[in-house]
Amino acid sequence: MGHSTTATGSPAPADVPATGVAPHTAGHSKKARQTPKGASAAGSRASGSGHAERVFLVQTAFAELGGSAHGPGEIAEFTGLDDSVVYRILQSGIYQRIFERVDRGLYRLRTSAAQLAFTALDHRLDGGISQTVLSDLRTATDGGLAFLYMVAPFSGAQRQCVDMAVGDSDLAELGMTPRDVLSVTRSLRTGASGRTILAYLPEVLQQRVLAEPVPEQAGPGVYRDNDALVESLAEVRDLGYALGYEECMAGWNSCAAPIMWDGSIMGAVLLLKLKSVMPVAPEGAIEATKEAAAELSRHGAARPAADQA
């Protein structure tokens, strides 16, 4: 086989598709709309709390619907809120610099929403910690090459290598040029780390990646069939890690595990070794990779302040 995958987590329920995201039913009248998660609770709370939850539902809709802009009707259908409620939230959000009108009847999130995300991520992971974790992984796997990939903030559904522990190795040893790194390893279609991140992204982002072409420089084990790729994502979620066989480049196999912060996928730890040395990843290498990812997940997860603990 040119590729296979494997990753922890519980299997998705039977009514959840292979992408791991429950489908939203469109086309219903307002009376038939399904109440979104959290909306029923909002309706039973005090008006202030209920309104706040509705605002958060509208903000979340922009992220989950995908695309560049959406109208009040589309957001109302997605959230189960009344059209007039959505419209008032959008208008208020314009003055609060959360939303912006891009065309008649179409709105999108302002870039200030990204500033909130950057603030939330600030100081989550110290560079010294990641280097220590990756170096420990390299030691535990007899000189394996260890990489830290994170979701790229400005490139859509892509990844970016932000740290590594490779000893004296360089790109030439991997048989890759800097151009290969940019064109192959940033794609979430290729490699154990790419598919690990892809497995936990919202369905709308998964579909965007599935529509992308396979990088020309990808290895012989890359998934070219989308059905097989989607099936591999379910395995990643079920097992908690992914195995890659010559996906990014010939002669190299890999193992990756997800880094999760507050329930959201942020990146993946990747272990890379020559196929001649690691034709199949041993259990020890898999466990070491999972532990490295778990350690970085623990450091990045939200924790109460010292005076609140």
mmCIF file of C-alpha atoms in Angstrom:
data_model
loop_
_atom_site.group_PDB
_atom_site.id
_atom_site.type_symbol
_atom_site.label_atom_id
_atom_site.label_comp_id
_atom_site.label_asym_id
_atom_site.label_seq_id
_atom_site.Cartn_x
_atom_site.Cartn_y
_atom_site.Cartn_z
ATOM 1 C CA MET A 1 0.000 0.000 0.000
ATOM 2 C CA GLY A 2 1.234 3.484 -0.773
ATOM 3 C CA HIS A 3 -0.428 4.967 2.256
ATOM 4 C CA SER A 4 -2.328 4.246 5.408
ATOM 5 C CA THR A 5 -3.541 6.180 8.370
ATOM 6 C CA THR A 6 -4.191 5.623 11.896
ATOM 7 C CA ALA A 7 -5.102 8.469 15.160
ATOM 8 C CA THR A 8 -7.416 8.830 19.729
ATOM 9 C CA GLY A 9 -10.797 9.932 20.033
ATOM 10 C CA SER A 10 -14.078 8.150 20.011
ATOM 11 C CA PRO A 11 -15.723 7.050 16.783
ATOM 12 C CA ALA A 12 -18.158 9.489 15.257
ATOM 13 C CA PRO A 13 -21.865 8.743 15.843
ATOM 14 C CA ALA A 14 -23.710 6.943 13.085
ATOM 15 C CA ASP A 15 -25.525 10.086 11.983
ATOM 16 C CA VAL A 16 -22.302 12.053 11.548
ATOM 17 C CA PRO A 17 -20.736 11.920 8.054
ATOM 18 C CA ALA A 18 -17.170 10.844 7.355
ATOM 19 C CA THR A 19 -15.984 14.416 7.731
ATOM 20 C CA GLY A 20 -17.021 14.306 11.374
ATOM 21 C CA VAL A 21 -19.357 17.309 11.139
ATOM 22 C CA ALA A 22 -23.087 16.896 11.519
ATOM 23 C CA PRO A 23 -24.964 18.241 8.477
ATOM 24 C CA HIS A 24 -27.248 21.252 8.752
ATOM 25 C CA THR A 25 -30.651 20.823 7.124
ATOM 26 C CA ALA A 26 -31.407 23.638 4.728
ATOM 27 C CA GLY A 27 -34.583 24.649 2.998
ATOM 28 C CA HIS A 28 -36.979 24.367 5.963
ATOM 29 C CA SER A 29 -39.483 27.056 6.842
ATOM 30 C CA LYS A 30 -38.883 29.009 10.026
ATOM 31 C CA LYS A 31 -41.453 26.895 11.870
ATOM 32 C CA ALA A 32 -39.612 23.725 10.900
ATOM 33 C CA ARG A 33 -36.145 24.969 11.735
ATOM 34 C CA GLN A 34 -34.101 22.895 14.102
ATOM 35 C CA THR A 35 -33.015 24.754 17.211
ATOM 36 C CA PRO A 36 -29.205 25.027 17.115
ATOM 37 C CA LYS A 37 -27.102 23.802 19.958
ATOM 38 C CA GLY A 38 -27.402 26.199 22.858
ATOM 39 C CA ALA A 39 -30.357 28.133 21.443
ATOM 40 C CA SER A 40 -32.984 26.409 23.581
ATOM 41 C CA ALA A 41 -31.010 27.228 26.697
ATOM 42 C CA ALA A 42 -30.716 30.825 25.555
ATOM 43 C CA GLY A 43 -34.464 31.103 25.169
ATOM 44 C CA SER A 44 -35.038 29.995 28.744
ATOM 45 C CA ARG A 45 -32.559 32.407 30.284
ATOM 46 C CA ALA A 46 -32.823 36.072 31.106
ATOM 47 C CA SER A 47 -33.078 38.294 28.042
ATOM 48 C CA GLY A 48 -29.555 39.663 28.426
ATOM 49 C CA SER A 49 -27.984 36.220 28.453
ATOM 50 C CA GLY A 50 -30.256 35.033 25.647
ATOM 51 C CA HIS A 51 -29.292 37.971 23.452
ATOM 52 C CA ALA A 52 -25.599 37.359 24.094
ATOM 53 C CA GLU A 53 -25.932 33.747 22.969
ATOM 54 C CA ARG A 54 -27.708 34.856 19.803
ATOM 55 C CA VAL A 55 -24.843 37.231 19.018
ATOM 56 C CA PHE A 56 -22.336 34.409 19.471
ATOM 57 C CA LEU A 57 -24.450 32.140 17.235
ATOM 58 C CA VAL A 58 -24.346 34.722 14.444
ATOM 59 C CA GLN A 59 -20.579 35.122 14.790
ATOM 60 C CA THR A 60 -20.085 31.355 14.724
ATOM 61 C CA ALA A 61 -22.252 31.048 11.614
ATOM 62 C CA PHE A 62 -19.764 33.065 9.567
ATOM 63 C CA ALA A 63 -16.975 30.647 10.503
ATOM 64 C CA GLU A 64 -18.972 27.469 9.913
ATOM 65 C CA LEU A 65 -20.758 28.530 6.723
ATOM 66 C CA GLY A 66 -17.503 29.375 4.963
ATOM 67 C CA GLY A 67 -17.416 31.596 1.909
ATOM 68 C CA SER A 68 -16.677 35.309 1.886
ATOM 69 C CA ALA A 69 -20.050 36.846 2.739
ATOM 70 C CA HIS A 70 -23.558 35.876 3.818
ATOM 71 C CA GLY A 71 -26.996 37.428 4.023
ATOM 72 C CA PRO A 72 -29.299 37.607 7.065
ATOM 73 C CA GLY A 73 -31.631 34.955 5.628
ATOM 74 C CA GLU A 74 -28.830 32.432 5.173
ATOM 75 C CA ILE A 75 -27.516 33.068 8.680
ATOM 76 C CA ALA A 76 -31.028 32.818 10.117
ATOM 77 C CA GLU A 77 -31.564 29.471 8.394
ATOM 78 C CA PHE A 78 -28.269 28.168 9.716
ATOM 79 C CA THR A 79 -28.729 29.347 13.314
ATOM 80 C CA GLY A 80 -32.485 28.882 13.660
ATOM 81 C CA LEU A 81 -32.879 32.544 14.671
ATOM 82 C CA ASP A 82 -35.491 34.866 13.241
ATOM 83 C CA ASP A 83 -34.419 36.937 10.229
ATOM 84 C CA SER A 84 -35.187 40.214 12.002
ATOM 85 C CA VAL A 85 -33.101 39.194 15.020
ATOM 86 C CA VAL A 86 -30.144 38.353 12.794
ATOM 87 C CA TYR A 87 -30.518 41.643 10.906
ATOM 88 C CA ARG A 88 -30.481 43.688 14.126
ATOM 89 C CA ILE A 89 -27.392 41.821 15.372
ATOM 90 C CA LEU A 90 -25.605 42.469 12.090
ATOM 91 C CA GLN A 91 -26.453 46.165 12.144
ATOM 92 C CA SER A 92 -25.277 46.517 15.725
ATOM 93 C CA GLY A 93 -22.125 44.568 14.896
ATOM 94 C CA ILE A 94 -21.266 47.000 12.114
ATOM 95 C CA TYR A 95 -21.067 49.854 14.611
ATOM 96 C CA GLN A 96 -19.096 47.641 17.006
ATOM 97 C CA ARG A 97 -16.618 46.840 14.195
ATOM 98 C CA ILE A 98 -17.369 43.107 14.334
ATOM 99 C CA PHE A 99 -19.151 42.817 10.958
ATOM 100 C CA GLU A 100 -18.996 44.800 7.736
ATOM 101 C CA ARG A 101 -21.406 45.149 4.818
ATOM 102 C CA VAL A 102 -19.700 44.158 1.567
ATOM 103 C CA ASP A 103 -22.689 44.361 -0.773
ATOM 104 C CA ARG A 104 -26.408 44.912 -0.615
ATOM 105 C CA GLY A 105 -27.687 42.333 1.839
ATOM 106 C CA LEU A 106 -24.294 40.621 2.319
ATOM 107 C CA TYR A 107 -22.065 40.797 5.384
ATOM 108 C CA ARG A 108 -18.788 39.317 6.605
ATOM 109 C CA LEU A 109 -16.594 39.364 9.702
ATOM 110 C CA ARG A 110 -14.192 42.296 9.992
ATOM 111 C CA THR A 111 -10.494 41.671 10.427
ATOM 112 C CA SER A 112 -10.906 42.779 14.032
ATOM 113 C CA ALA A 113 -12.248 39.253 14.623
ATOM 114 C CA ALA A 114 -8.788 37.963 13.718
ATOM 115 C CA GLN A 115 -7.240 40.359 16.246
ATOM 116 C CA LEU A 116 -9.365 38.722 18.944
ATOM 117 C CA ALA A 117 -8.031 35.318 17.893
ATOM 118 C CA PHE A 118 -4.421 36.486 17.974
ATOM 119 C CA THR A 119 -4.967 37.935 21.440
ATOM 120 C CA ALA A 120 -6.465 34.633 22.606
ATOM 121 C CA LEU A 121 -3.463 32.705 21.281
ATOM 122 C CA ASP A 122 -0.854 35.086 22.673
ATOM 123 C CA HIS A 123 1.539 33.366 25.104
ATOM 124 C CA ARG A 124 -0.240 30.020 24.742
ATOM 125 C CA LEU A 125 2.923 28.154 23.783
ATOM 126 C CA ASP A 126 6.467 29.163 24.630
ATOM 127 C CA GLY A 127 9.074 28.394 21.967
ATOM 128 C CA GLY A 128 11.351 26.805 24.531
ATOM 129 C CA ILE A 129 8.655 24.332 25.499
ATOM 130 C CA SER A 130 8.050 23.198 21.938
ATOM 131 C CA GLN A 131 11.768 22.707 21.318
ATOM 132 C CA THR A 132 12.091 20.630 24.484
ATOM 133 C CA VAL A 133 9.120 18.441 23.542
ATOM 134 C CA LEU A 134 10.376 17.913 19.982
ATOM 135 C CA SER A 135 13.908 17.127 21.175
ATOM 136 C CA ASP A 136 12.531 14.572 23.620
ATOM 137 C CA LEU A 137 10.553 12.979 20.783
ATOM 138 C CA ARG A 138 13.689 12.791 18.654
ATOM 139 C CA THR A 139 15.561 11.081 21.504
ATOM 140 C CA ALA A 140 12.708 8.660 22.223
ATOM 141 C CA THR A 141 12.573 7.560 18.578
ATOM 142 C CA ASP A 142 16.298 6.966 17.995
ATOM 143 C CA GLY A 143 16.990 10.093 16.009
ATOM 144 C CA GLY A 144 13.665 10.584 14.271
ATOM 145 C CA LEU A 145 13.090 14.015 12.750
ATOM 146 C CA ALA A 146 10.480 15.890 14.805
ATOM 147 C CA PHE A 147 8.418 18.800 13.471
ATOM 148 C CA LEU A 148 5.724 21.096 14.854
ATOM 149 C CA TYR A 149 3.098 22.113 12.318
ATOM 150 C CA MET A 150 0.416 24.673 13.116
ATOM 151 C CA VAL A 151 -2.615 25.851 11.161
ATOM 152 C CA ALA A 152 -1.440 28.747 8.986
ATOM 153 C CA PRO A 153 -3.185 31.999 10.087
ATOM 154 C CA PHE A 154 -3.145 33.812 6.745
ATOM 155 C CA SER A 155 -3.308 31.028 4.182
ATOM 156 C CA GLY A 156 -6.739 29.517 4.651
ATOM 157 C CA ALA A 157 -6.826 25.767 5.258
ATOM 158 C CA GLN A 158 -3.081 25.120 5.220
ATOM 159 C CA ARG A 159 -0.287 24.300 7.667
ATOM 160 C CA GLN A 160 3.016 25.885 8.528
ATOM 161 C CA CYS A 161 6.118 24.404 10.130
ATOM 162 C CA VAL A 162 6.970 26.556 13.153
ATOM 163 C CA ASP A 163 9.576 24.450 14.964
ATOM 164 C CA MET A 164 11.682 21.331 14.493
ATOM 165 C CA ALA A 165 14.273 19.094 16.123
ATOM 166 C CA VAL A 166 16.347 17.526 13.340
ATOM 167 C CA GLY A 167 19.923 17.602 14.639
ATOM 168 C CA ASP A 168 22.346 18.233 11.793
ATOM 169 C CA SER A 169 19.815 17.215 9.141
ATOM 170 C CA ASP A 170 18.717 19.674 6.474
ATOM 171 C CA LEU A 171 16.282 19.827 3.572
ATOM 172 C CA ALA A 172 18.845 18.343 1.214
ATOM 173 C CA GLU A 173 18.940 15.185 3.321
ATOM 174 C CA LEU A 174 15.162 14.954 3.058
ATOM 175 C CA GLY A 175 15.412 15.202 -0.691
ATOM 176 C CA MET A 176 13.382 18.404 -0.674
ATOM 177 C CA THR A 177 14.061 21.924 -1.839
ATOM 178 C CA PRO A 178 12.567 25.024 -0.175
ATOM 179 C CA ARG A 179 10.107 25.170 -3.079
ATOM 180 C CA ASP A 180 8.981 21.623 -2.301
ATOM 181 C CA VAL A 181 8.386 22.608 1.315
ATOM 182 C CA LEU A 182 6.134 25.471 0.287
ATOM 183 C CA SER A 183 4.209 23.532 -2.358
ATOM 184 C CA VAL A 184 3.902 20.113 -0.686
ATOM 185 C CA THR A 185 4.100 20.337 3.079
ATOM 186 C CA ARG A 186 1.744 23.310 3.401
ATOM 187 C CA SER A 187 -1.092 21.315 1.815
ATOM 188 C CA LEU A 188 -3.441 19.506 4.207
ATOM 189 C CA ARG A 189 -3.996 16.836 1.557
ATOM 190 C CA THR A 190 -0.511 15.439 1.984
ATOM 191 C CA GLY A 191 1.384 13.823 4.811
ATOM 192 C CA ALA A 192 0.405 12.464 8.180
ATOM 193 C CA SER A 193 0.480 15.921 9.792
ATOM 194 C CA GLY A 194 -1.624 17.462 7.032
ATOM 195 C CA ARG A 195 -4.324 14.825 7.273
ATOM 196 C CA THR A 196 -4.221 14.942 11.066
ATOM 197 C CA ILE A 197 -5.061 18.648 11.031
ATOM 198 C CA LEU A 198 -7.604 18.197 8.244
ATOM 199 C CA ALA A 199 -9.434 15.477 10.178
ATOM 200 C CA TYR A 200 -10.460 17.917 12.920
ATOM 201 C CA LEU A 201 -11.303 20.986 10.823
ATOM 202 C CA PRO A 202 -14.930 22.031 10.192
ATOM 203 C CA GLU A 203 -16.552 20.361 7.195
ATOM 204 C CA VAL A 204 -16.628 23.582 5.172
ATOM 205 C CA LEU A 205 -12.826 23.816 5.372
ATOM 206 C CA GLN A 206 -12.420 20.114 4.645
ATOM 207 C CA GLN A 207 -14.420 20.540 1.460
ATOM 208 C CA ARG A 208 -12.182 23.422 0.410
ATOM 209 C CA VAL A 209 -9.115 21.221 0.800
ATOM 210 C CA LEU A 210 -10.739 18.308 -1.033
ATOM 211 C CA ALA A 211 -11.336 20.632 -3.988
ATOM 212 C CA GLU A 212 -7.625 21.455 -4.214
ATOM 213 C CA PRO A 213 -5.356 19.574 -6.605
ATOM 214 C CA VAL A 214 -2.750 17.190 -5.243
ATOM 215 C CA PRO A 215 0.641 18.994 -5.193
ATOM 216 C CA GLU A 216 2.689 17.921 -8.192
ATOM 217 C CA GLN A 217 5.761 17.246 -6.035
ATOM 218 C CA ALA A 218 3.898 14.948 -3.619
ATOM 219 C CA GLY A 219 5.275 11.481 -2.921
ATOM 220 C CA PRO A 220 4.009 8.201 -4.411
ATOM 221 C CA GLY A 221 1.915 7.411 -1.333
ATOM 222 C CA VAL A 222 -0.221 10.574 -1.434
ATOM 223 C CA TYR A 223 -4.008 10.145 -1.390
ATOM 224 C CA ARG A 224 -5.305 11.041 -4.820
ATOM 225 C CA ASP A 225 -8.827 9.699 -4.404
ATOM 226 C CA ASN A 226 -11.023 11.969 -2.281
ATOM 227 C CA ASP A 227 -13.185 9.123 -0.989
ATOM 228 C CA ALA A 228 -10.106 7.320 0.313
ATOM 229 C CA LEU A 229 -8.814 10.574 1.799
ATOM 230 C CA VAL A 230 -12.104 11.214 3.646
ATOM 231 C CA GLU A 231 -12.074 7.623 4.932
ATOM 232 C CA SER A 232 -8.564 8.169 6.259
ATOM 233 C CA LEU A 233 -9.758 11.234 8.195
ATOM 234 C CA ALA A 234 -12.315 9.112 10.048
ATOM 235 C CA GLU A 235 -9.491 6.738 11.037
ATOM 236 C CA VAL A 236 -7.454 9.662 12.329
ATOM 237 C CA ARG A 237 -10.308 10.790 14.567
ATOM 238 C CA ASP A 238 -10.995 7.236 15.760
ATOM 239 C CA LEU A 239 -7.399 6.364 16.636
ATOM 240 C CA GLY A 240 -5.876 9.728 17.547
ATOM 241 C CA TYR A 241 -2.923 9.617 15.145
ATOM 242 C CA ALA A 242 -2.043 9.190 11.465
ATOM 243 C CA LEU A 243 0.580 7.141 9.680
ATOM 244 C CA GLY A 244 1.962 8.326 6.367
ATOM 245 C CA TYR A 245 3.831 6.178 3.873
ATOM 246 C CA GLU A 246 5.851 8.216 1.356
ATOM 247 C CA GLU A 247 3.081 10.815 1.113
ATOM 248 C CA CYS A 248 5.182 13.959 0.929
ATOM 249 C CA MET A 249 8.338 12.446 -0.523
ATOM 250 C CA ALA A 250 9.646 9.099 -1.669
ATOM 251 C CA GLY A 251 11.637 7.119 0.857
ATOM 252 C CA TRP A 252 10.229 8.746 4.017
ATOM 253 C CA ASN A 253 7.473 7.515 6.341
ATOM 254 C CA SER A 254 5.802 9.458 9.108
ATOM 255 C CA CYS A 255 3.573 9.491 12.166
ATOM 256 C CA ALA A 256 1.554 12.476 13.432
ATOM 257 C CA ALA A 257 -0.792 13.313 16.303
ATOM 258 C CA PRO A 258 -3.109 16.322 16.824
ATOM 259 C CA ILE A 259 -2.550 19.333 19.046
ATOM 260 C CA MET A 260 -5.908 20.436 20.459
ATOM 261 C CA TRP A 261 -6.495 23.656 22.388
ATOM 262 C CA ASP A 262 -9.868 24.069 24.078
ATOM 263 C CA GLY A 263 -11.434 21.549 21.732
ATOM 264 C CA SER A 264 -10.091 23.103 18.508
ATOM 265 C CA ILE A 265 -7.376 21.712 16.257
ATOM 266 C CA MET A 266 -4.322 23.960 16.285
ATOM 267 C CA GLY A 267 -1.631 21.792 14.741
ATOM 268 C CA ALA A 268 0.165 18.464 14.783
ATOM 269 C CA VAL A 269 3.415 16.891 15.905
ATOM 270 C CA LEU A 270 5.141 14.989 13.110
ATOM 271 C CA LEU A 271 7.744 12.243 13.361
ATOM 272 C CA LEU A 272 9.619 11.553 10.125
ATOM 273 C CA LYS A 273 11.979 8.636 9.462
ATOM 274 C CA LEU A 274 13.515 6.941 6.450
ATOM 275 C CA LYS A 275 11.417 4.115 5.024
ATOM 276 C CA SER A 276 14.437 1.831 5.256
ATOM 277 C CA VAL A 277 14.620 2.511 9.005
ATOM 278 C CA MET A 278 10.873 2.651 9.696
ATOM 279 C CA PRO A 279 8.959 0.598 7.095
ATOM 280 C CA VAL A 280 6.087 0.505 9.609
ATOM 281 C CA ALA A 281 5.859 2.768 12.647
ATOM 282 C CA PRO A 282 6.410 0.704 15.821
ATOM 283 C CA GLU A 283 4.080 1.127 18.777
ATOM 284 C CA GLY A 284 6.785 2.959 20.722
ATOM 285 C CA ALA A 285 7.152 5.621 18.029
ATOM 286 C CA ILE A 286 3.398 6.081 17.822
ATOM 287 C CA GLU A 287 3.036 6.469 21.582
ATOM 288 C CA ALA A 288 5.969 8.901 21.752
ATOM 289 C CA THR A 289 4.413 11.057 19.013
ATOM 290 C CA LYS A 290 1.018 11.027 20.732
ATOM 291 C CA GLU A 291 2.587 11.971 24.060
ATOM 292 C CA ALA A 292 4.489 14.869 22.463
ATOM 293 C CA ALA A 293 1.243 16.184 20.946
ATOM 294 C CA ALA A 294 -0.582 15.694 24.244
ATOM 295 C CA GLU A 295 2.123 17.640 26.085
ATOM 296 C CA LEU A 296 1.834 20.579 23.679
ATOM 297 C CA SER A 297 -1.947 20.367 23.967
ATOM 298 C CA ARG A 298 -1.693 20.621 27.743
ATOM 299 C CA HIS A 299 0.552 23.678 27.527
ATOM 300 C CA GLY A 300 -1.765 25.418 25.072
ATOM 301 C CA ALA A 301 -5.084 24.646 26.752
ATOM 302 C CA ALA A 302 -6.798 27.364 28.740
ATOM 303 C CA ARG A 303 -6.093 27.309 32.458
ATOM 304 C CA PRO A 304 -7.493 29.426 35.319
ATOM 305 C CA ALA A 305 -5.333 32.254 36.571
ATOM 306 C CA ALA A 306 -3.298 31.608 39.696
ATOM 307 C CA ASP A 307 -5.639 33.709 41.829
ATOM 308 C CA GLN A 308 -8.648 31.721 40.542
ATOM 309 C CA ALA A 309 -7.236 28.220 40.929
#
